[in-house]
Structures are given as C-alpha cells and as structure tokens.
Coordinates of C-alpha atoms in Angstrom, one line a residue:
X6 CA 104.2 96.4 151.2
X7 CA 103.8 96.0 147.9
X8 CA 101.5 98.1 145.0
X9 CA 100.6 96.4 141.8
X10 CA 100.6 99.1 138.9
X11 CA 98.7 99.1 136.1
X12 CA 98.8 101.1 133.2
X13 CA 97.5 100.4 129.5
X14 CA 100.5 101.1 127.0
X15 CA 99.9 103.5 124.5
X16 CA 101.3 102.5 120.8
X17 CA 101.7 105.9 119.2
X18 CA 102.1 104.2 115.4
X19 CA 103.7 106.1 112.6
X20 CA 100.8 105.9 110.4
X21 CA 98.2 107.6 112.4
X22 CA 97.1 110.1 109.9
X23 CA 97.4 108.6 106.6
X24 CA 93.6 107.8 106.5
X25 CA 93.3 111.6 106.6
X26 CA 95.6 112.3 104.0
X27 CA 93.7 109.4 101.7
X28 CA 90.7 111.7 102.5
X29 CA 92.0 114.4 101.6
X30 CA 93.9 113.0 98.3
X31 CA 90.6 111.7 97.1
X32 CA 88.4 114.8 97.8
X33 CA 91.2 116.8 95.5
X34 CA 92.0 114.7 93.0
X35 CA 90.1 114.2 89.7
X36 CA 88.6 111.3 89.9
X37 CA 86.7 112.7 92.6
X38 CA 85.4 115.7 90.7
X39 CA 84.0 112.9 88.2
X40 CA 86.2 114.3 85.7
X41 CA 87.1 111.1 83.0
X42 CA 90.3 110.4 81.8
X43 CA 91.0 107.9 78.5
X44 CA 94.2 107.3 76.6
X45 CA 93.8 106.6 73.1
X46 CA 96.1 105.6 70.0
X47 CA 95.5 106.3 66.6
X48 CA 97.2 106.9 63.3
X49 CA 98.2 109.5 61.5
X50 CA 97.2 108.2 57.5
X51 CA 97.4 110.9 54.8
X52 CA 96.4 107.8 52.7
X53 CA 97.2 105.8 50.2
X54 CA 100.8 104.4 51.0
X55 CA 102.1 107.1 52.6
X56 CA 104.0 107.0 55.9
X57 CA 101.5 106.7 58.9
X58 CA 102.7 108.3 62.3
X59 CA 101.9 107.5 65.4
X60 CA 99.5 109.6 67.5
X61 CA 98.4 109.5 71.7
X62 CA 94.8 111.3 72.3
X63 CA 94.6 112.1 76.2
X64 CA 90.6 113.0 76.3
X65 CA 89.4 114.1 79.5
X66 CA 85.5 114.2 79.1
X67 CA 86.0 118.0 77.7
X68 CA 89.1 118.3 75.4
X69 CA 90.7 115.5 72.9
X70 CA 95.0 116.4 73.2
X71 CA 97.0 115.2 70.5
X72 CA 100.7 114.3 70.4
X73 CA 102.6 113.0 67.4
X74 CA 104.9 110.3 68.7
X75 CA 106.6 110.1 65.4
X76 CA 106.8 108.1 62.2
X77 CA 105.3 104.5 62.4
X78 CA 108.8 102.3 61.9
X79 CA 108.5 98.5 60.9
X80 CA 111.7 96.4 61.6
X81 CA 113.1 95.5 57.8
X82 CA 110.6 97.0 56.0
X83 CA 110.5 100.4 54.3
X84 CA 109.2 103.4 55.8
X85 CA 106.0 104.3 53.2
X86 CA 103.8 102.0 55.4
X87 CA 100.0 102.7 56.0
X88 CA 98.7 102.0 59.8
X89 CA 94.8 100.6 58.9
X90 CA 94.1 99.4 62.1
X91 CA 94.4 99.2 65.7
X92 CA 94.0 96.9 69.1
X93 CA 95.2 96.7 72.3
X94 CA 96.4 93.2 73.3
X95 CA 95.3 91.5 76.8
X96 CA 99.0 91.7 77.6
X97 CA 98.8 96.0 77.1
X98 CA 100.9 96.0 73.8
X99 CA 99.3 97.7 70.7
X100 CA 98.5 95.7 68.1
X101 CA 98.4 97.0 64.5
X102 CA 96.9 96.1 60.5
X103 CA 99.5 97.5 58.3
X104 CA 100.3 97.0 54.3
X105 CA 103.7 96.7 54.9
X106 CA 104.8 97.5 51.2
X107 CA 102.0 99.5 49.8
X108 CA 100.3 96.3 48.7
X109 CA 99.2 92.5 49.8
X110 CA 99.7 91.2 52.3
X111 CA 98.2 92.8 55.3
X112 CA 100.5 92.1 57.9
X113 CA 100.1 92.8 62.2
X114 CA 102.7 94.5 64.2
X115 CA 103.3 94.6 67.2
X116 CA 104.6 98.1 68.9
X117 CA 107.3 97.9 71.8
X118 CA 108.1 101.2 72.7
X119 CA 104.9 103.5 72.8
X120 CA 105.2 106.3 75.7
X121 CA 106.8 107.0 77.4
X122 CA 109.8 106.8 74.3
X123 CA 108.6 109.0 71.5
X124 CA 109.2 106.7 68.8
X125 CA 106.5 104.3 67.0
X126 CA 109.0 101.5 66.7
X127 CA 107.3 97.9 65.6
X128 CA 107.9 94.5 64.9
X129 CA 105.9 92.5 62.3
X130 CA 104.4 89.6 64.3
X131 CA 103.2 87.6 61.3
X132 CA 101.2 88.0 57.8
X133 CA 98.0 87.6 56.4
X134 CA 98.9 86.3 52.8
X135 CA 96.5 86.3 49.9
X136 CA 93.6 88.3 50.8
X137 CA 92.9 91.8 49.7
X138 CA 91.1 94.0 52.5
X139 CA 89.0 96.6 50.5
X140 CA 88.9 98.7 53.8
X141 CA 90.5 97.4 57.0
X142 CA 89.9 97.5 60.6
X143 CA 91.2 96.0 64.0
X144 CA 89.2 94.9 66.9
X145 CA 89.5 92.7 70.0
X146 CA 87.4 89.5 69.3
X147 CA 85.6 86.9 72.2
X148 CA 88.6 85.3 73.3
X149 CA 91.6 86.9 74.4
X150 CA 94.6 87.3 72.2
X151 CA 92.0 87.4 69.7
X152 CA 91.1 90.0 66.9
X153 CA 88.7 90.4 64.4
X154 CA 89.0 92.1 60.8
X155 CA 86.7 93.1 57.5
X156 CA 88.2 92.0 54.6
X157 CA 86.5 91.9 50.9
X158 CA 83.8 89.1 51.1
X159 CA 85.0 88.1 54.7
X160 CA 85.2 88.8 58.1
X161 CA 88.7 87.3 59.1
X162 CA 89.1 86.3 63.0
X163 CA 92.9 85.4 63.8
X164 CA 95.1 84.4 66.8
X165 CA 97.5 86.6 68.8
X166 CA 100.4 84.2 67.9
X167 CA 104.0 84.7 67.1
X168 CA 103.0 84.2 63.7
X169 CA 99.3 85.7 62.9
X170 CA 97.3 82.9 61.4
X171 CA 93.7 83.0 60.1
X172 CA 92.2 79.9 61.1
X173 CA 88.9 80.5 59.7
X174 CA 87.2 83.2 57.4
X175 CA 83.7 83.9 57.8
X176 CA 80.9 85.6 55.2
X177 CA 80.4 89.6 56.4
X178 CA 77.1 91.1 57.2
X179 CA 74.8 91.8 53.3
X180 CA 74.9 94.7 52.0
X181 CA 75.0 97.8 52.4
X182 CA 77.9 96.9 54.8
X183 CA 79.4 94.3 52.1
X184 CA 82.8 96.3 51.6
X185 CA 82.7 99.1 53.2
X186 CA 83.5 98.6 57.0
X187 CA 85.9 101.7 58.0
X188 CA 86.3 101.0 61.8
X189 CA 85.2 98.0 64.3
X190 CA 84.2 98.0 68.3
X191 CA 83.6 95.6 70.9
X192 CA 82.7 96.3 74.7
X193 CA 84.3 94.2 76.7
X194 CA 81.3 91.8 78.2
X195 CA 80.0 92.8 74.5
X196 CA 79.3 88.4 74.3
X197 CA 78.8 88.0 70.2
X198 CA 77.9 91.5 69.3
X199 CA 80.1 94.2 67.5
X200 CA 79.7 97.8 66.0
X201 CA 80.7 98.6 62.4
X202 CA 81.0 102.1 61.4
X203 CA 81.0 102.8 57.3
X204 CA 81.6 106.6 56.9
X205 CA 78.5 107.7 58.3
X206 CA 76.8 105.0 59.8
X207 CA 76.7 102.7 63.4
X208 CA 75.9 99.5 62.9
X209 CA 75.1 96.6 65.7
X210 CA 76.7 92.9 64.3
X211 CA 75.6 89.7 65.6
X212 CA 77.9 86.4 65.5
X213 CA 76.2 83.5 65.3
X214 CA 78.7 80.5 66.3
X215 CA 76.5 78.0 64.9
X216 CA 76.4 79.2 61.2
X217 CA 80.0 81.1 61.4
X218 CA 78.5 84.2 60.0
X219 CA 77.8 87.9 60.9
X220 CA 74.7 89.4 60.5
X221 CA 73.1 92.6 61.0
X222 CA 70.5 93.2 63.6
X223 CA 67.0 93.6 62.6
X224 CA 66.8 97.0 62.9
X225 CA 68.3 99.8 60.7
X226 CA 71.3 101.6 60.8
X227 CA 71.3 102.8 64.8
X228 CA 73.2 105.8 63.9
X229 CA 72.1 108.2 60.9
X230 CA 74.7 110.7 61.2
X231 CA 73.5 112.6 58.2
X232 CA 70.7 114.8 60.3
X233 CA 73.1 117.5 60.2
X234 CA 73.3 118.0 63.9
X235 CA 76.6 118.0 63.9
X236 CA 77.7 119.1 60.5
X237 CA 79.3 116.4 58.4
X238 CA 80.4 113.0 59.3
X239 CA 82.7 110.6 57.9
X240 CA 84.2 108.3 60.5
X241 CA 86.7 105.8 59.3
X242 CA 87.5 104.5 63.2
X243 CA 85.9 103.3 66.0
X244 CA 86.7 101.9 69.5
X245 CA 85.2 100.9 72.7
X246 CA 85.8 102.2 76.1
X247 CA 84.7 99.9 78.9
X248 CA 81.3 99.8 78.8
X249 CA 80.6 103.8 78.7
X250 CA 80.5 104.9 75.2
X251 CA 81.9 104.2 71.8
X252 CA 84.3 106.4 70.3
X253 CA 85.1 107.7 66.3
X254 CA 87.0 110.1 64.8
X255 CA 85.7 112.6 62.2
X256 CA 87.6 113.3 59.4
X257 CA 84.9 115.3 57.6
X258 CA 86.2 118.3 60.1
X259 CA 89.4 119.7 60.0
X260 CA 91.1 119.2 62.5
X261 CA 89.2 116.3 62.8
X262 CA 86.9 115.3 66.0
X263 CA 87.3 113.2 68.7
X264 CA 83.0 111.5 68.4
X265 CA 81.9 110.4 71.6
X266 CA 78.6 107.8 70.6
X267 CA 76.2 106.2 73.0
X268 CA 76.8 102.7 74.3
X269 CA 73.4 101.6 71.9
X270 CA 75.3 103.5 68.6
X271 CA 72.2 105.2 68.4
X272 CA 73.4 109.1 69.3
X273 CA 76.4 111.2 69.3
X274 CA 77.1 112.5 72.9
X275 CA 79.5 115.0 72.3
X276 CA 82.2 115.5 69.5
X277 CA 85.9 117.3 70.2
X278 CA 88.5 118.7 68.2
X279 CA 91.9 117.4 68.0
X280 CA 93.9 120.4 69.7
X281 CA 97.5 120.2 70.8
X282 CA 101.0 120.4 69.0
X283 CA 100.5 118.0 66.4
X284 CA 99.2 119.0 63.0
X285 CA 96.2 116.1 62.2
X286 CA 94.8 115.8 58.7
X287 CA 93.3 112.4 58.9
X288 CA 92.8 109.6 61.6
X289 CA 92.9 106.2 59.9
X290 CA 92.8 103.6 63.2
X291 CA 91.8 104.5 66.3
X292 CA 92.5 102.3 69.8
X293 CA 90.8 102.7 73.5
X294 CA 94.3 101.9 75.6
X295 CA 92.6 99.8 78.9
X296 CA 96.0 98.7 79.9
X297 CA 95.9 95.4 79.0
X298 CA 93.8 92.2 81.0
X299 CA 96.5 91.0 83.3
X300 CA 93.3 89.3 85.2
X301 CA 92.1 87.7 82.2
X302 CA 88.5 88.7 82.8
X303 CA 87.8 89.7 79.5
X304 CA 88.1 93.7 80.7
X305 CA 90.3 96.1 80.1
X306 CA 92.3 96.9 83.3
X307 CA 90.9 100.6 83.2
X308 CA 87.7 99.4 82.8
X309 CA 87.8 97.0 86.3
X310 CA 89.4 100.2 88.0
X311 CA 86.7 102.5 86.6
X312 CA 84.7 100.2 87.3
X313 CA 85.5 99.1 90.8
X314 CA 85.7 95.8 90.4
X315 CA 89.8 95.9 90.7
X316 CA 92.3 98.4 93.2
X317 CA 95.3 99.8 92.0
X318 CA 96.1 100.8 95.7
X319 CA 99.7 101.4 94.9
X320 CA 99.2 103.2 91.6
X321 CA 101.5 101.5 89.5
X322 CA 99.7 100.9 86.6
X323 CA 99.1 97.2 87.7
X324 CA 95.7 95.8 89.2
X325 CA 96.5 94.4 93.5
X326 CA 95.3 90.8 92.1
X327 CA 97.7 90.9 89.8
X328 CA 100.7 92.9 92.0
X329 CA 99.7 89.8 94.2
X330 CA 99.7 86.5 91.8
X331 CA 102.5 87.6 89.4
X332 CA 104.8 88.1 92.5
X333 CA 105.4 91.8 92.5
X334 CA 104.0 92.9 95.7
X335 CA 103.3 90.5 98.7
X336 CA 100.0 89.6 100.7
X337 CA 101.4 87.9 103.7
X338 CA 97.5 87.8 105.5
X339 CA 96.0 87.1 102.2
X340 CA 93.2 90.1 102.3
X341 CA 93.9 90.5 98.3
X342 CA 95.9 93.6 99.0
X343 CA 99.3 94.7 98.5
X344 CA 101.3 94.4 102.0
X345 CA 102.5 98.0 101.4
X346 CA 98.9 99.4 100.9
X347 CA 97.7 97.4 104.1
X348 CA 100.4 99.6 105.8
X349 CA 100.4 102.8 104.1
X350 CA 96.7 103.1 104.7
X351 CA 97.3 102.3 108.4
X352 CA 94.6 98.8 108.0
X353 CA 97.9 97.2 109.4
X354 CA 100.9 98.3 111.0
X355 CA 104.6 97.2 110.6
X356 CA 106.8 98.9 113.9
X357 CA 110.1 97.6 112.4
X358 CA 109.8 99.7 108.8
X359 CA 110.1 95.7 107.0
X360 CA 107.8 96.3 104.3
X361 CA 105.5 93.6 106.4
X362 CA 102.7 93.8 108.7
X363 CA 103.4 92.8 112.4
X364 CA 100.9 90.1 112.2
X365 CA 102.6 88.5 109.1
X366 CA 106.0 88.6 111.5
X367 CA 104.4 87.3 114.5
X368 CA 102.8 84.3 112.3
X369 CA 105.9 83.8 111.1
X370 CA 108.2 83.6 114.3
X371 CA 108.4 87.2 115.8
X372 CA 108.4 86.7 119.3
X373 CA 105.3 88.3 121.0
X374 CA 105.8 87.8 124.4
X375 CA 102.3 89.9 125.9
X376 CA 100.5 88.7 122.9
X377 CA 99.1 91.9 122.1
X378 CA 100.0 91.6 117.9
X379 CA 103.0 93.6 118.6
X380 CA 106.5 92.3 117.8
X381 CA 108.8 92.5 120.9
X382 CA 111.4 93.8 119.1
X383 CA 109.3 97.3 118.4
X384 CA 108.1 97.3 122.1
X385 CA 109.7 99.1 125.0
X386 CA 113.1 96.8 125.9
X387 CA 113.4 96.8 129.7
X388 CA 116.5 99.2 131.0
X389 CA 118.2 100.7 134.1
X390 CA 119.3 104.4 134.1
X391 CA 121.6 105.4 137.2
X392 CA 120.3 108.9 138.1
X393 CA 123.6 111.4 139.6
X394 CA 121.4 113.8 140.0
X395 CA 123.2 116.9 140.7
X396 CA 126.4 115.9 142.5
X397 CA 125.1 115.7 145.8
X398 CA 125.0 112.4 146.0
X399 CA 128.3 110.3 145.7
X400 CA 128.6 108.4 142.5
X401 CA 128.4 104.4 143.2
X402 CA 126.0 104.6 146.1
X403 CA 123.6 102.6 143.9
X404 CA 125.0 99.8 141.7
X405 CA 122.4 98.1 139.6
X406 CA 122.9 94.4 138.3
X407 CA 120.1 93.0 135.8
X408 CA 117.5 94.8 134.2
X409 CA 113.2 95.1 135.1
X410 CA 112.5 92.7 132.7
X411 CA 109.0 91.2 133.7
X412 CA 109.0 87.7 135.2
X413 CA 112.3 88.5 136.2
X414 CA 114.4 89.9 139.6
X415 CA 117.2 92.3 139.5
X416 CA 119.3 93.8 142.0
X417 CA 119.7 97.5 143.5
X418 CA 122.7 97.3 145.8
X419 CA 123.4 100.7 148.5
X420 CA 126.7 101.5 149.6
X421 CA 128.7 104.1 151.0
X422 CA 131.6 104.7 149.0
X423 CA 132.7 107.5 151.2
X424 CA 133.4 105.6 154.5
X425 CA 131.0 108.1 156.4
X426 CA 128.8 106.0 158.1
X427 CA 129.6 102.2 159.9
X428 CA 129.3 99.2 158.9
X429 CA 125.8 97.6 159.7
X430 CA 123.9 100.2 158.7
X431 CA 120.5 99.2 157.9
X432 CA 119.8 99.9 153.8
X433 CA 116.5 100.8 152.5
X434 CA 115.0 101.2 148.9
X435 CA 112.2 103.4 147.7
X436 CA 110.4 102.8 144.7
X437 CA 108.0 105.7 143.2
X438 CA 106.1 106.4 139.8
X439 CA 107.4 110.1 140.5
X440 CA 110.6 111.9 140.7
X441 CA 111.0 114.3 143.2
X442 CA 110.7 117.0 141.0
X443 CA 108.9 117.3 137.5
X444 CA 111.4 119.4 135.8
X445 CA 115.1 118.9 135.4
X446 CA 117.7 116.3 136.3
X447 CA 118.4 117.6 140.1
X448 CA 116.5 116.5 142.9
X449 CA 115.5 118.0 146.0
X450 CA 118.3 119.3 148.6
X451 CA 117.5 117.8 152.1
X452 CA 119.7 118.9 155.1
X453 CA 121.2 116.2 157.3
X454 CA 120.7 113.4 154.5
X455 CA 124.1 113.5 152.4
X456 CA 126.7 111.0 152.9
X457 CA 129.3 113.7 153.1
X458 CA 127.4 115.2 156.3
X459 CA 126.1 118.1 154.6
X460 CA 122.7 117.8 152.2
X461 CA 122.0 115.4 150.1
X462 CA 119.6 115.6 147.6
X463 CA 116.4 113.4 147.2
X464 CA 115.5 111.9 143.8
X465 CA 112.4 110.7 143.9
X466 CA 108.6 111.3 145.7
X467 CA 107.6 109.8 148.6
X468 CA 103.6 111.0 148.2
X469 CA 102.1 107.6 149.0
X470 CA 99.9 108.5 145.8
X471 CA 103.3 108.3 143.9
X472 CA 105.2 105.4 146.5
X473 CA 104.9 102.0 144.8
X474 CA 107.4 99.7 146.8
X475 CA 109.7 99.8 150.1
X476 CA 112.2 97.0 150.2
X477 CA 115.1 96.5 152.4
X478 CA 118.2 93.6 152.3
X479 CA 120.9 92.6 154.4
X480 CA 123.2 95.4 156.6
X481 CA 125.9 97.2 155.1
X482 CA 129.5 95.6 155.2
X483 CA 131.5 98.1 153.9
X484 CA 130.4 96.6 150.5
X485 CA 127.7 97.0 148.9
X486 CA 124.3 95.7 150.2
X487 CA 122.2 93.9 147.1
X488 CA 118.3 94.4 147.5
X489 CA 116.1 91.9 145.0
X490 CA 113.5 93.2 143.3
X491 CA 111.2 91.5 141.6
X492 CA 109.8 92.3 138.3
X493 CA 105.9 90.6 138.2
X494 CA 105.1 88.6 134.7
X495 CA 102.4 91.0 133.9
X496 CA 102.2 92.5 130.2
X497 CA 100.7 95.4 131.6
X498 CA 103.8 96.5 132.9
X499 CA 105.5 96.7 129.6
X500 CA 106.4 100.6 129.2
X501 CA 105.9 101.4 132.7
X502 CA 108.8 104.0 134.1
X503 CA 110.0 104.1 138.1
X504 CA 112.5 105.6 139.8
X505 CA 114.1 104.4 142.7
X506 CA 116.3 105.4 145.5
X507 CA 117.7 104.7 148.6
X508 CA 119.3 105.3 151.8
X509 CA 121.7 104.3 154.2
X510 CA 120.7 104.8 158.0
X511 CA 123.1 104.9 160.9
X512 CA 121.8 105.2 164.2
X513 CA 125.4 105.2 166.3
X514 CA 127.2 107.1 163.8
X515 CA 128.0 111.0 162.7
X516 CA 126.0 110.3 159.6
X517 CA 123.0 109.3 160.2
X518 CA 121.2 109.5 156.9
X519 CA 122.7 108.7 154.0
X520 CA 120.8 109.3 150.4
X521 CA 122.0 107.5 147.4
X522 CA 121.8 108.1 143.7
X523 CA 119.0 107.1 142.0
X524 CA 118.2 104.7 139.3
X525 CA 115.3 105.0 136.4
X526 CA 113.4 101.6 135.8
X527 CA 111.8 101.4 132.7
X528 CA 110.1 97.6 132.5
X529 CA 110.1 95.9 129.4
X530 CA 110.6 92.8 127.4

C-alpha cells in the first residue's frame, strides 16, 4: 500500500514585515507631514575686503538655522578675501566668485571640505583676468558645468574647467539693471530665462542665443518690494530651489531674513530670520545645495527626489540610477533599483543573507531543483534522525543508510541486537505523518512488544489518518534486515517530516514482538 502526501511548503522569509515598518517610517517621518527641508550656503561679507566666512542655512518651511562654518580659507592666498558669489556644481561641490586680494581679478574656487568638517577650506580653480565686476553674482547657466556672472557692461558666461575661462562676453540687460545686479537665479528646466535681483527689485532675463544678449522681459519689475509689506528690503542674493520658489536674503533687517519669493518673482511668500549660534550681519552670496546632478538631467538631485522623478531607496545621499550606473550598488534583474532595496523592502527575497536576490542566483547558476525561485541551498536538505526514544527500545534496532532525498531510495534496516528472538523473523516497517505522541521524546509503553520481553515502547501512530506506508524486506539473519524505501521525485514533498518504525515478529519464539527505535524522515533536496 502506498499513500502519496502532499503538502504545500510554507517559506516563512525574514522580511515579512518590513513593508509594515516602511509604512510606518513614512507616516512618522517629515516628509510625510509635508514639512520642507532645504540646505543652503551663503557668505558671511562684512564688506569691502574683509574676511568672508562660511555659513550653512537649514530652512525647514518655518525657521531659517544658521551655523558659521568658519573663515573662508583660499589655498596661497591671504585671508582678507571677500566671498561675492555662489553655485553649486553638477558634480555637488560649491563653486564660488571671490576677489582673491581685495582687487582684480575675480577669481572661482572651488570648496572641498564643506560639512560635515567645519572648515571653509578652498582651492582657486582658475581666474577671470581683466574685468572689473561693479557687483558680482554666481549662478548655474544652460549647460552643465556652466555659470553665469554680471560684470560692468557684461554678462560673462564661463566653463567649469580646471582653469575658468570666459569664452564669450555678452551685453547685460539696459538700464536700470545696467550695474547693478546684486544676486542671480535659474530654475532648473528654467530653458533661457534668469532672475536678477538689484536691492529691491525681481527681475525676469531673457537670453536670446541668436543675438548673444540679455534682455529684460516686457513687463516691469515683477517684484516692487518697496510696498512696505514687509518693512524694508535690500536683497543682495538670490537662488533657486527646484522649481518651488526663489529665495533672497535681506540685509535691510537685522538679523537679516531668509525671503522666500514666488516662482513668477512677482510676491514674497514668507520671510525668516536668521536664528541659531552664529552672529549674521550681512549675507553677500547665497546657494540652494540640490546635491549635485549625478543624472545629468539638468536638476538638482533634491529636486528629482522632491520631485519624484528619482528614489534614493537606500538614503545615501545618491539617486538608485546613479547607485546603479556608477557601480555602487548592484541591479542584478535590472528593475532600476538597488539590489539591497529590492530586498529590504521584501519586492525580492535573498534566503542565503548574499546581498542578492534569489532570482539573480538562480539565473546565475544556483541550482533550483523544484523550480519554485528558491535556491536549494536555503531549502529544507533531506535528513535521517534515529529516534531512542526513552530507552525502551535497544539502541541499533534501526540502522539507516542514505537519506529521503526525492527521486531517490534509502534504506531502514531492523535487527535485534539482543539475540531475543530467532533468526527468520519476519521485519516490518511503519511509516506515519504522526508520532505516537505529540509531546515529548518518549513514546508509548506497550506490554508484550519489547525486545527484552518486557514493554517496549511505540514511536509512532498507527491512526490510518496518520499511516502513510507499510513496507516489509527479506527475514532476519541475525543481521540486520535492509527495507528500501523509496523517496518519489515530487517537489511537493520538499519539507515534508515522517517518522518511521518497525518491528520484529516471531511467531515460534519467547519474543514475539519486537519494537525498534524509530527514525525521523525529513525529505529534502
């Protein structure tokens, strides 16, 4: 008789409730409460050629934080040096406009160490000889690794070379904004347009590549910040955030205030004092820090993840696509996400702790025997477990050779290692989904069925709900008596657990009944 068993495995994986844990991260972290979080740079310029320092505004849509990170330092150059202008580069370094001896030329630096070191440590990246800038500025230009600056007479547009050049100068706007640009913007996907600020005043600049000049749009001045609404204005900064808003600072108010402006330039939205530890008289360049463009989309980083566009699954600072393409984090099944993310988030699973998803190993070699997208190595390995029992039973009345591997045969082989009974005694072998009892390692104590003549002790059940298989072999020779099972190649059996046991009958001798041990069989791979 035999009784197929089927049973569907169940994978318990060790990632079950991360999903939940996301869920729960995102309902309790700010970005779900719609709170906004920007990172700014600016400087700290008394004027003149004083010593500019270096200052990091954390603004989170309520309060404008300041901290000093020290005293702006130029490699071989003095230390009275006056920080005009700032830009982030594609590449996330800060880019600055600096007179590097209190006079001509302008040159641009480029800072290495901003936070977390507190130190404003730069190195000059190249000049810009013979020009005098009346006011100056600094502002990412159409193309990346480009930036765009006022001078007097000219709007200067350079490369983000190892040494700056100026490959072409252009006529500014007319007048009134003919030398007296204080701070430059430009969003992103902004195409030919920028926004000028002159102490009290938005403008919107148009470039037109075919005559190589600025001009300012027909209308007025989009921004009269002279209504008095907000008291006093006299911004000498401006910068860009994504595509949200434009940002100033106002130096008319001490301490002076963070100015949040409308995309258009054409209201303020909200203006915030610089509070924190550091002491602010006056903000001479101000910076939007995005993170750099390691996708070369024209965006600030920030700005894709703000926007969407881009995941930063593993939070370090890096956009996937670029985790992905620059070789940092791998994407064996090429979904755009980081392998680890795949994981952590349970969208894959990886039952050997490699860092890879199971499918990636499989595609790559992992053997997967049942073809269920588990590796075999992380499935249930087939085993024999000889069951003592509790002593009842004499040890080697059940020798097992092989293991329930499916597809395959293994042996149980009885014997009476006591002598008790005679030789050709007829062996039999149970095989159950039960033990005889739930609890515990001993079995049942029978009367009449021990080897040594007394009890023995029955290991398994023989409800014929719980009986799968009754095999017999060959009569006992005072050796032991092999009995074949066979193992059926069906994947469904992987993870299944038996227990066997068997018994040694006499009909001539003083013993009739003889129970064995009894042996777990758990079928696997």
């Amino acid at each position: 008789m035999r009784i197929t068993v089927f049973r569907m495995m169940q994978v318990r994986r060790r990632n079950t409730l991360f999903p939940l844990f996301l869920a729960l991260a995102a309902l309790l972290s700010p970005v779900a409460s719609g709170q906004t979080n920007h990172v700014f740079y600016a400087s700290q310029s008394p004027g003149g050629n004083q010593p500019s320092n270096l200052l990091r505004i954390d603004f989170n849509g309520s309060q404008a934080t300041v901290t000093d990170l020290g005293q702006v330092v130029v490699q071989s150059y003095p230390p009275a040096t006056a920080l005009e202008g700032l830009a982030e580069s594609p590449d996330g370094t800060l880019r600055g406009l600096m007179s590097l001896n209190g006079s001509n030329p302008y040159s641009v630096v480029r800072f290495d160490n901003v936070p977390p070191v507190p130190q404003a440590t730069a190195a000059c990246v190249g000049s810009i000889e013979g020009y005098s800038l009346n006011t100056s500025s600094l502002a990412p230009w159409t193309v990346p690794g480009q930036f765009v600056t006022p001078a007097s007479g000219f709007m200067y547009i350079f490369t983000d070379l190892p040494i700056c050049s100026f490959p072409y100068g252009i006529p500014p706007p007319p007048d009134p904004l003919g030398g007296s640009i204080r701070g430059l913007a430009r969003f992103p996907s902004g195409g030919n347009s920028l926004f000028a600020v002159t102490d009290d005043k938005v403008w919107s600049l148009q470039y037109n590549p075919g005559t190589g000049q600025f001009s300012v749009s027909p209308s007025t001045p989009l921004l009269d910040f002279g209504d008095g609404t907000f008291g006093p204005m006299f911004v000498e900064s401006l910068t860009a955030v994504c595509g949200d808003s434009l940002y100033g600072v106002n130096n008319a108010k001490q301490p002076p205030e963070l100015v949040r402006i409308s995309p258009t330039g054409q209201s303020i939205t909200g203006v915030f004092p610089l509070t924190g530890s550091a002491t602010v008289t006056r903000v001479g360049a101000l910076s939007y820090s995005g993170g750099g463009d390691c996708n070369t989309n024209g965006v600030p980083d920030t700005c894709d993840l703000e926007s969407g566009t881009a995941q930063d699954c593993n939070e370090n600072g890096l956009l996937d696509s670029c985790d992905i393409s620059q070789g940092s984090a791998a994407d064996c099944n090429a979904n755009g996400i980081p392998d680890t993310c795949d994981i952590d988030s349970g969208v894959a699973q990886d039952c050997n702790d490699n860092g890879q998803p199971d499918t990636c190993d499989i595609a790559q070699g992992a053997p997967d025997a049942n073809g269920n997208g588990i590796p075999d190595e992380c499935e249930k390995q087939a085993s024999v477990t000889i069951l003592p029992g509790c002593g009842l039973n004499p040890a080697g009345s059940l020798v097992a050779t092989g293991v329930p591997a499916i597809g395959t045969q293994m042996v149980l082989s009885v014997h009476n290692p006591l002598g008790t009974q005679n030789v050709g005694s007829a062996p039999f072998l149970w095989i159950s989904l039960k033990p005889a009892l739930p609890i515990g390692s001993c079995g049942l104590p029978l009367l009449g069925t021990g080897m040594a003549g007394g009890a023995g002790e029955l290991l398994i059940s023989l409800k014929p709900q719980h009986l799968v298989l009754m095999l017999t072999g060959p009569l006992w020779a005072g050796v032991p008596a092999p009995i074949v099972v066979s193992i059926p190649s069906n994947p469904a059996l992987v993870g299944l657990e038996l227990t066997a046991q068997a018994v040694l009958v006499d009909s001539i001798g003083p013993v009739t009944i003889g129970l064995t041990q009894g042996a777990k069989l758990c079928i696997g791979l």
